[in-house]
């Protein structure tokens, strides 16, 4: 009611709706629409594809996501460096640790922007059917005459993914300062526990004001 600005709210619609335990996570700071494309590209690299020998990359996503992921990456626009999927793939190829940098500024931008130019984003109608519960992506990399393809529908950081707690712990270790990491790490058993801990910390902060 507070957010709606009036009291005429039908709370019944929330009774059987999604809960916090249904909410997935992102593997690192990135536009969620492009996270699975990065995961797919990482899969190709882990299978031995040499990033230096890649001539071009095509990223296929649901049509509604294509414009956001094509937003030109700019050295003076943090959000563009988080959104542009070519920049994310460049990070995965040339500076993997940068993916955990909230500002995307701890690696030389010139080579990343050049590499991002090899990436194009295209809509794929066959992926639309997985929305809104999944964020599908297909990555096709070309190296000379060779073609490599990887599609990710269900991602490791989805709410119901196996091994999620350990993945979240590793993510927090990479991103959070040690003190904040210790505050959150014991909640990794489930997203619901994490949300409860966040609410508790917010409540404590409000009481201190």
PDB file of C-alpha atoms in Angstrom:
ATOM      1  CA  UNK A   1       0.000   0.000   0.000  1.00  0.00           C
ATOM      2  CA  UNK A   2       2.866   2.371   0.753  1.00  0.00           C
ATOM      3  CA  UNK A   3       4.409   1.813  -2.650  1.00  0.00           C
ATOM      4  CA  UNK A   4       1.098   1.942  -4.501  1.00  0.00           C
ATOM      5  CA  UNK A   5       0.076   5.197  -2.841  1.00  0.00           C
ATOM      6  CA  UNK A   6      -3.370   3.925  -1.877  1.00  0.00           C
ATOM      7  CA  UNK A   7      -5.013   1.257   0.291  1.00  0.00           C
ATOM      8  CA  UNK A   8      -7.005  -0.440  -2.448  1.00  0.00           C
ATOM      9  CA  UNK A   9      -4.506  -3.277  -2.904  1.00  0.00           C
ATOM     10  CA  UNK A  10      -5.599  -6.829  -3.607  1.00  0.00           C
ATOM     11  CA  UNK A  11      -3.183  -8.721  -1.360  1.00  0.00           C
ATOM     12  CA  UNK A  12      -4.642 -12.051  -2.487  1.00  0.00           C
ATOM     13  CA  UNK A  13      -2.519 -11.880  -5.628  1.00  0.00           C
ATOM     14  CA  UNK A  14       0.580 -12.294  -3.473  1.00  0.00           C
ATOM     15  CA  UNK A  15      -0.561 -15.399  -1.609  1.00  0.00           C
ATOM     16  CA  UNK A  16       0.401 -17.968  -4.253  1.00  0.00           C
ATOM     17  CA  UNK A  17       2.971 -15.928  -6.101  1.00  0.00           C
ATOM     18  CA  UNK A  18       6.726 -16.349  -6.301  1.00  0.00           C
ATOM     19  CA  UNK A  19       8.708 -16.132  -3.081  1.00  0.00           C
ATOM     20  CA  UNK A  20      12.234 -14.992  -2.356  1.00  0.00           C
ATOM     21  CA  UNK A  21      13.322 -18.634  -2.499  1.00  0.00           C
ATOM     22  CA  UNK A  22      12.415 -18.620  -6.215  1.00  0.00           C
ATOM     23  CA  UNK A  23      14.749 -15.732  -7.000  1.00  0.00           C
ATOM     24  CA  UNK A  24      17.992 -16.557  -8.751  1.00  0.00           C
ATOM     25  CA  UNK A  25      21.343 -14.829  -8.460  1.00  0.00           C
ATOM     26  CA  UNK A  26      23.873 -13.356 -10.848  1.00  0.00           C
ATOM     27  CA  UNK A  27      27.329 -14.927 -11.096  1.00  0.00           C
ATOM     28  CA  UNK A  28      28.952 -11.470 -10.937  1.00  0.00           C
ATOM     29  CA  UNK A  29      27.902  -7.817 -11.392  1.00  0.00           C
ATOM     30  CA  UNK A  30      26.344  -7.805 -14.851  1.00  0.00           C
ATOM     31  CA  UNK A  31      23.060  -7.063 -16.587  1.00  0.00           C
ATOM     32  CA  UNK A  32      21.039 -10.197 -15.822  1.00  0.00           C
ATOM     33  CA  UNK A  33      19.859 -10.344 -19.422  1.00  0.00           C
ATOM     34  CA  UNK A  34      23.404 -11.124 -20.534  1.00  0.00           C
ATOM     35  CA  UNK A  35      24.698 -13.255 -17.667  1.00  0.00           C
ATOM     36  CA  UNK A  36      23.936 -16.572 -19.355  1.00  0.00           C
ATOM     37  CA  UNK A  37      25.734 -15.444 -22.493  1.00  0.00           C
ATOM     38  CA  UNK A  38      28.858 -14.902 -20.430  1.00  0.00           C
ATOM     39  CA  UNK A  39      28.427 -18.300 -18.793  1.00  0.00           C
ATOM     40  CA  UNK A  40      28.068 -19.888 -22.233  1.00  0.00           C
ATOM     41  CA  UNK A  41      31.177 -18.114 -23.500  1.00  0.00           C
ATOM     42  CA  UNK A  42      33.117 -19.196 -20.410  1.00  0.00           C
ATOM     43  CA  UNK A  43      32.044 -22.747 -21.212  1.00  0.00           C
ATOM     44  CA  UNK A  44      33.564 -22.484 -24.679  1.00  0.00           C
ATOM     45  CA  UNK A  45      36.814 -21.096 -23.263  1.00  0.00           C
ATOM     46  CA  UNK A  46      37.022 -23.803 -20.600  1.00  0.00           C
ATOM     47  CA  UNK A  47      36.736 -26.408 -23.366  1.00  0.00           C
ATOM     48  CA  UNK A  48      39.905 -25.118 -24.945  1.00  0.00           C
ATOM     49  CA  UNK A  49      38.787 -22.382 -27.329  1.00  0.00           C
ATOM     50  CA  UNK A  50      41.635 -19.845 -27.588  1.00  0.00           C
ATOM     51  CA  UNK A  51      40.132 -16.345 -27.123  1.00  0.00           C
ATOM     52  CA  UNK A  52      42.968 -14.795 -29.126  1.00  0.00           C
ATOM     53  CA  UNK A  53      41.997 -16.842 -32.184  1.00  0.00           C
ATOM     54  CA  UNK A  54      38.305 -15.876 -32.147  1.00  0.00           C
ATOM     55  CA  UNK A  55      37.380 -13.759 -35.151  1.00  0.00           C
ATOM     56  CA  UNK A  56      33.785 -12.988 -34.245  1.00  0.00           C
ATOM     57  CA  UNK A  57      31.080 -13.921 -31.758  1.00  0.00           C
ATOM     58  CA  UNK A  58      27.319 -13.901 -32.148  1.00  0.00           C
ATOM     59  CA  UNK A  59      25.169 -13.712 -29.038  1.00  0.00           C
ATOM     60  CA  UNK A  60      21.547 -14.825 -29.470  1.00  0.00           C
ATOM     61  CA  UNK A  61      19.018 -13.773 -26.828  1.00  0.00           C
ATOM     62  CA  UNK A  62      15.260 -13.221 -26.599  1.00  0.00           C
ATOM     63  CA  UNK A  63      14.297 -10.237 -28.732  1.00  0.00           C
ATOM     64  CA  UNK A  64      13.263  -8.144 -25.722  1.00  0.00           C
ATOM     65  CA  UNK A  65      16.828  -8.281 -24.358  1.00  0.00           C
ATOM     66  CA  UNK A  66      18.755  -7.509 -27.522  1.00  0.00           C
ATOM     67  CA  UNK A  67      18.678  -3.694 -27.329  1.00  0.00           C
ATOM     68  CA  UNK A  68      19.930  -3.517 -23.755  1.00  0.00           C
ATOM     69  CA  UNK A  69      22.820  -5.893 -24.413  1.00  0.00           C
ATOM     70  CA  UNK A  70      23.781  -3.890 -27.522  1.00  0.00           C
ATOM     71  CA  UNK A  71      24.119  -0.631 -25.597  1.00  0.00           C
ATOM     72  CA  UNK A  72      27.511   0.742 -26.681  1.00  0.00           C
ATOM     73  CA  UNK A  73      30.212   0.354 -24.047  1.00  0.00           C
ATOM     74  CA  UNK A  74      31.781   3.636 -22.993  1.00  0.00           C
ATOM     75  CA  UNK A  75      34.801   4.418 -20.851  1.00  0.00           C
ATOM     76  CA  UNK A  76      32.846   7.082 -18.937  1.00  0.00           C
ATOM     77  CA  UNK A  77      29.573   5.163 -18.478  1.00  0.00           C
ATOM     78  CA  UNK A  78      29.654   2.386 -15.876  1.00  0.00           C
ATOM     79  CA  UNK A  79      26.180   1.093 -16.715  1.00  0.00           C
ATOM     80  CA  UNK A  80      27.157   0.638 -20.331  1.00  0.00           C
ATOM     81  CA  UNK A  81      30.162  -1.426 -19.220  1.00  0.00           C
ATOM     82  CA  UNK A  82      27.842  -3.584 -17.130  1.00  0.00           C
ATOM     83  CA  UNK A  83      25.211  -3.967 -19.867  1.00  0.00           C
ATOM     84  CA  UNK A  84      27.101  -4.319 -23.138  1.00  0.00           C
ATOM     85  CA  UNK A  85      27.485  -8.064 -23.573  1.00  0.00           C
ATOM     86  CA  UNK A  86      30.464  -7.684 -25.880  1.00  0.00           C
ATOM     87  CA  UNK A  87      32.339  -5.959 -23.082  1.00  0.00           C
ATOM     88  CA  UNK A  88      31.468  -8.816 -20.727  1.00  0.00           C
ATOM     89  CA  UNK A  89      32.770 -11.410 -23.179  1.00  0.00           C
ATOM     90  CA  UNK A  90      35.912  -9.340 -23.628  1.00  0.00           C
ATOM     91  CA  UNK A  91      36.385  -9.422 -19.861  1.00  0.00           C
ATOM     92  CA  UNK A  92      35.879 -13.178 -19.791  1.00  0.00           C
ATOM     93  CA  UNK A  93      38.464 -13.557 -22.549  1.00  0.00           C
ATOM     94  CA  UNK A  94      41.124 -11.053 -21.495  1.00  0.00           C
ATOM     95  CA  UNK A  95      40.594 -10.130 -17.844  1.00  0.00           C
ATOM     96  CA  UNK A  96      38.356 -12.661 -16.029  1.00  0.00           C
ATOM     97  CA  UNK A  97      38.833 -11.050 -12.611  1.00  0.00           C
ATOM     98  CA  UNK A  98      37.375  -7.819 -13.946  1.00  0.00           C
ATOM     99  CA  UNK A  99      33.950  -9.466 -14.101  1.00  0.00           C
ATOM    100  CA  UNK A 100      33.837  -9.196 -10.298  1.00  0.00           C
ATOM    101  CA  UNK A 101      34.767  -5.511 -10.369  1.00  0.00           C
ATOM    102  CA  UNK A 102      31.653  -3.438  -9.664  1.00  0.00           C
ATOM    103  CA  UNK A 103      33.004  -0.530 -11.708  1.00  0.00           C
ATOM    104  CA  UNK A 104      34.496  -2.535 -14.593  1.00  0.00           C
ATOM    105  CA  UNK A 105      37.493  -0.204 -14.418  1.00  0.00           C
ATOM    106  CA  UNK A 106      40.392  -2.294 -13.075  1.00  0.00           C
ATOM    107  CA  UNK A 107      41.614  -3.426 -16.468  1.00  0.00           C
ATOM    108  CA  UNK A 108      42.828  -1.399 -19.483  1.00  0.00           C
ATOM    109  CA  UNK A 109      39.692  -0.442 -21.364  1.00  0.00           C
ATOM    110  CA  UNK A 110      41.259  -0.105 -24.809  1.00  0.00           C
ATOM    111  CA  UNK A 111      41.870  -3.814 -25.460  1.00  0.00           C
ATOM    112  CA  UNK A 112      38.490  -4.704 -23.921  1.00  0.00           C
ATOM    113  CA  UNK A 113      36.602  -2.260 -26.121  1.00  0.00           C
ATOM    114  CA  UNK A 114      38.479  -3.518 -29.182  1.00  0.00           C
ATOM    115  CA  UNK A 115      37.634  -7.126 -28.374  1.00  0.00           C
ATOM    116  CA  UNK A 116      34.005  -6.183 -27.687  1.00  0.00           C
ATOM    117  CA  UNK A 117      33.821  -5.020 -31.291  1.00  0.00           C
ATOM    118  CA  UNK A 118      34.009  -8.650 -32.390  1.00  0.00           C
ATOM    119  CA  UNK A 119      30.674  -9.386 -30.688  1.00  0.00           C
ATOM    120  CA  UNK A 120      27.237  -8.869 -32.204  1.00  0.00           C
ATOM    121  CA  UNK A 121      23.850  -9.386 -30.547  1.00  0.00           C
ATOM    122  CA  UNK A 122      20.962 -10.973 -32.415  1.00  0.00           C
ATOM    123  CA  UNK A 123      17.372 -11.784 -31.401  1.00  0.00           C
ATOM    124  CA  UNK A 124      16.375 -15.453 -31.372  1.00  0.00           C
ATOM    125  CA  UNK A 125      12.655 -16.181 -31.335  1.00  0.00           C
ATOM    126  CA  UNK A 126      13.212 -19.780 -30.234  1.00  0.00           C
ATOM    127  CA  UNK A 127      14.613 -18.501 -26.936  1.00  0.00           C
ATOM    128  CA  UNK A 128      11.572 -16.335 -26.187  1.00  0.00           C
ATOM    129  CA  UNK A 129       9.591 -19.303 -24.896  1.00  0.00           C
ATOM    130  CA  UNK A 130      11.850 -19.664 -21.854  1.00  0.00           C
ATOM    131  CA  UNK A 131      10.902 -16.221 -20.512  1.00  0.00           C
ATOM    132  CA  UNK A 132      10.233 -15.022 -17.863  1.00  0.00           C
ATOM    133  CA  UNK A 133      11.555 -17.805 -15.616  1.00  0.00           C
ATOM    134  CA  UNK A 134      14.845 -18.231 -17.471  1.00  0.00           C
ATOM    135  CA  UNK A 135      17.317 -15.877 -19.143  1.00  0.00           C
ATOM    136  CA  UNK A 136      18.488 -17.979 -22.106  1.00  0.00           C
ATOM    137  CA  UNK A 137      21.410 -17.200 -24.370  1.00  0.00           C
ATOM    138  CA  UNK A 138      23.220 -18.886 -27.235  1.00  0.00           C
ATOM    139  CA  UNK A 139      26.803 -17.991 -28.104  1.00  0.00           C
ATOM    140  CA  UNK A 140      28.387 -18.846 -31.446  1.00  0.00           C
ATOM    141  CA  UNK A 141      32.113 -18.178 -31.835  1.00  0.00           C
ATOM    142  CA  UNK A 142      33.974 -18.267 -35.138  1.00  0.00           C
ATOM    143  CA  UNK A 143      37.680 -19.053 -35.333  1.00  0.00           C
ATOM    144  CA  UNK A 144      38.901 -19.353 -38.886  1.00  0.00           C
ATOM    145  CA  UNK A 145      36.698 -21.981 -40.509  1.00  0.00           C
ATOM    146  CA  UNK A 146      35.687 -23.475 -37.173  1.00  0.00           C
ATOM    147  CA  UNK A 147      32.382 -22.764 -35.457  1.00  0.00           C
ATOM    148  CA  UNK A 148      31.755 -23.272 -31.734  1.00  0.00           C
ATOM    149  CA  UNK A 149      28.343 -23.053 -30.109  1.00  0.00           C
ATOM    150  CA  UNK A 150      27.099 -23.110 -26.515  1.00  0.00           C
ATOM    151  CA  UNK A 151      23.539 -22.532 -25.237  1.00  0.00           C
ATOM    152  CA  UNK A 152      22.635 -21.884 -21.608  1.00  0.00           C
ATOM    153  CA  UNK A 153      19.015 -22.035 -20.490  1.00  0.00           C
ATOM    154  CA  UNK A 154      19.371 -23.174 -16.899  1.00  0.00           C
ATOM    155  CA  UNK A 155      22.289 -21.420 -15.249  1.00  0.00           C
ATOM    156  CA  UNK A 156      24.421 -22.421 -12.242  1.00  0.00           C
ATOM    157  CA  UNK A 157      23.141 -19.430 -10.256  1.00  0.00           C
ATOM    158  CA  UNK A 158      19.428 -20.132 -10.736  1.00  0.00           C
ATOM    159  CA  UNK A 159      17.514 -20.442  -7.463  1.00  0.00           C
ATOM    160  CA  UNK A 160      17.070 -24.207  -7.799  1.00  0.00           C
ATOM    161  CA  UNK A 161      20.529 -24.984  -9.173  1.00  0.00           C
ATOM    162  CA  UNK A 162      22.611 -27.679  -7.542  1.00  0.00           C
ATOM    163  CA  UNK A 163      25.590 -26.411  -5.571  1.00  0.00           C
ATOM    164  CA  UNK A 164      24.263 -22.848  -5.359  1.00  0.00           C
ATOM    165  CA  UNK A 165      25.468 -22.218  -1.756  1.00  0.00           C
ATOM    166  CA  UNK A 166      29.094 -22.964  -2.623  1.00  0.00           C
ATOM    167  CA  UNK A 167      28.876 -20.823  -5.765  1.00  0.00           C
ATOM    168  CA  UNK A 168      27.503 -17.908  -3.744  1.00  0.00           C
ATOM    169  CA  UNK A 169      30.267 -18.284  -1.172  1.00  0.00           C
ATOM    170  CA  UNK A 170      32.893 -18.118  -3.891  1.00  0.00           C
ATOM    171  CA  UNK A 171      31.191 -15.071  -5.419  1.00  0.00           C
ATOM    172  CA  UNK A 172      31.120 -13.247  -2.082  1.00  0.00           C
ATOM    173  CA  UNK A 173      34.766 -14.072  -1.461  1.00  0.00           C
ATOM    174  CA  UNK A 174      35.635 -12.397  -4.755  1.00  0.00           C
ATOM    175  CA  UNK A 175      33.455  -9.305  -4.309  1.00  0.00           C
ATOM    176  CA  UNK A 176      32.940  -8.466  -0.639  1.00  0.00           C
ATOM    177  CA  UNK A 177      35.486  -7.073   1.808  1.00  0.00           C
ATOM    178  CA  UNK A 178      36.405  -9.664   4.487  1.00  0.00           C
ATOM    179  CA  UNK A 179      34.148  -8.220   7.217  1.00  0.00           C
ATOM    180  CA  UNK A 180      31.017  -8.093   5.061  1.00  0.00           C
ATOM    181  CA  UNK A 181      31.821 -11.515   3.693  1.00  0.00           C
ATOM    182  CA  UNK A 182      31.868 -13.024   7.196  1.00  0.00           C
ATOM    183  CA  UNK A 183      28.507 -11.410   7.990  1.00  0.00           C
ATOM    184  CA  UNK A 184      26.840 -13.073   4.999  1.00  0.00           C
ATOM    185  CA  UNK A 185      28.689 -16.323   4.527  1.00  0.00           C
ATOM    186  CA  UNK A 186      26.755 -18.310   7.138  1.00  0.00           C
ATOM    187  CA  UNK A 187      23.508 -17.548   5.318  1.00  0.00           C
ATOM    188  CA  UNK A 188      24.582 -19.391   2.171  1.00  0.00           C
ATOM    189  CA  UNK A 189      22.392 -22.377   3.040  1.00  0.00           C
ATOM    190  CA  UNK A 190      19.450 -20.884   1.183  1.00  0.00           C
ATOM    191  CA  UNK A 191      18.361 -17.648  -0.520  1.00  0.00           C
ATOM    192  CA  UNK A 192      15.599 -17.305   2.095  1.00  0.00           C
ATOM    193  CA  UNK A 193      18.153 -17.255   4.924  1.00  0.00           C
ATOM    194  CA  UNK A 194      20.174 -14.672   3.028  1.00  0.00           C
ATOM    195  CA  UNK A 195      17.132 -12.449   2.644  1.00  0.00           C
ATOM    196  CA  UNK A 196      16.329 -12.738   6.354  1.00  0.00           C
ATOM    197  CA  UNK A 197      19.874 -11.693   7.228  1.00  0.00           C
ATOM    198  CA  UNK A 198      19.697  -8.705   4.891  1.00  0.00           C
ATOM    199  CA  UNK A 199      16.389  -7.629   6.434  1.00  0.00           C
ATOM    200  CA  UNK A 200      17.887  -7.962   9.921  1.00  0.00           C
ATOM    201  CA  UNK A 201      20.875  -5.803   9.002  1.00  0.00           C
ATOM    202  CA  UNK A 202      18.644  -3.165   7.396  1.00  0.00           C
ATOM    203  CA  UNK A 203      16.429  -3.098  10.495  1.00  0.00           C
ATOM    204  CA  UNK A 204      19.446  -2.649  12.771  1.00  0.00           C
ATOM    205  CA  UNK A 205      20.728   0.197  10.630  1.00  0.00           C
ATOM    206  CA  UNK A 206      17.336   1.920  10.731  1.00  0.00           C
ATOM    207  CA  UNK A 207      17.234   1.690  14.534  1.00  0.00           C
ATOM    208  CA  UNK A 208      20.641   3.338  14.788  1.00  0.00           C
ATOM    209  CA  UNK A 209      19.518   6.457  12.931  1.00  0.00           C
TER     210      UNK A 209
END
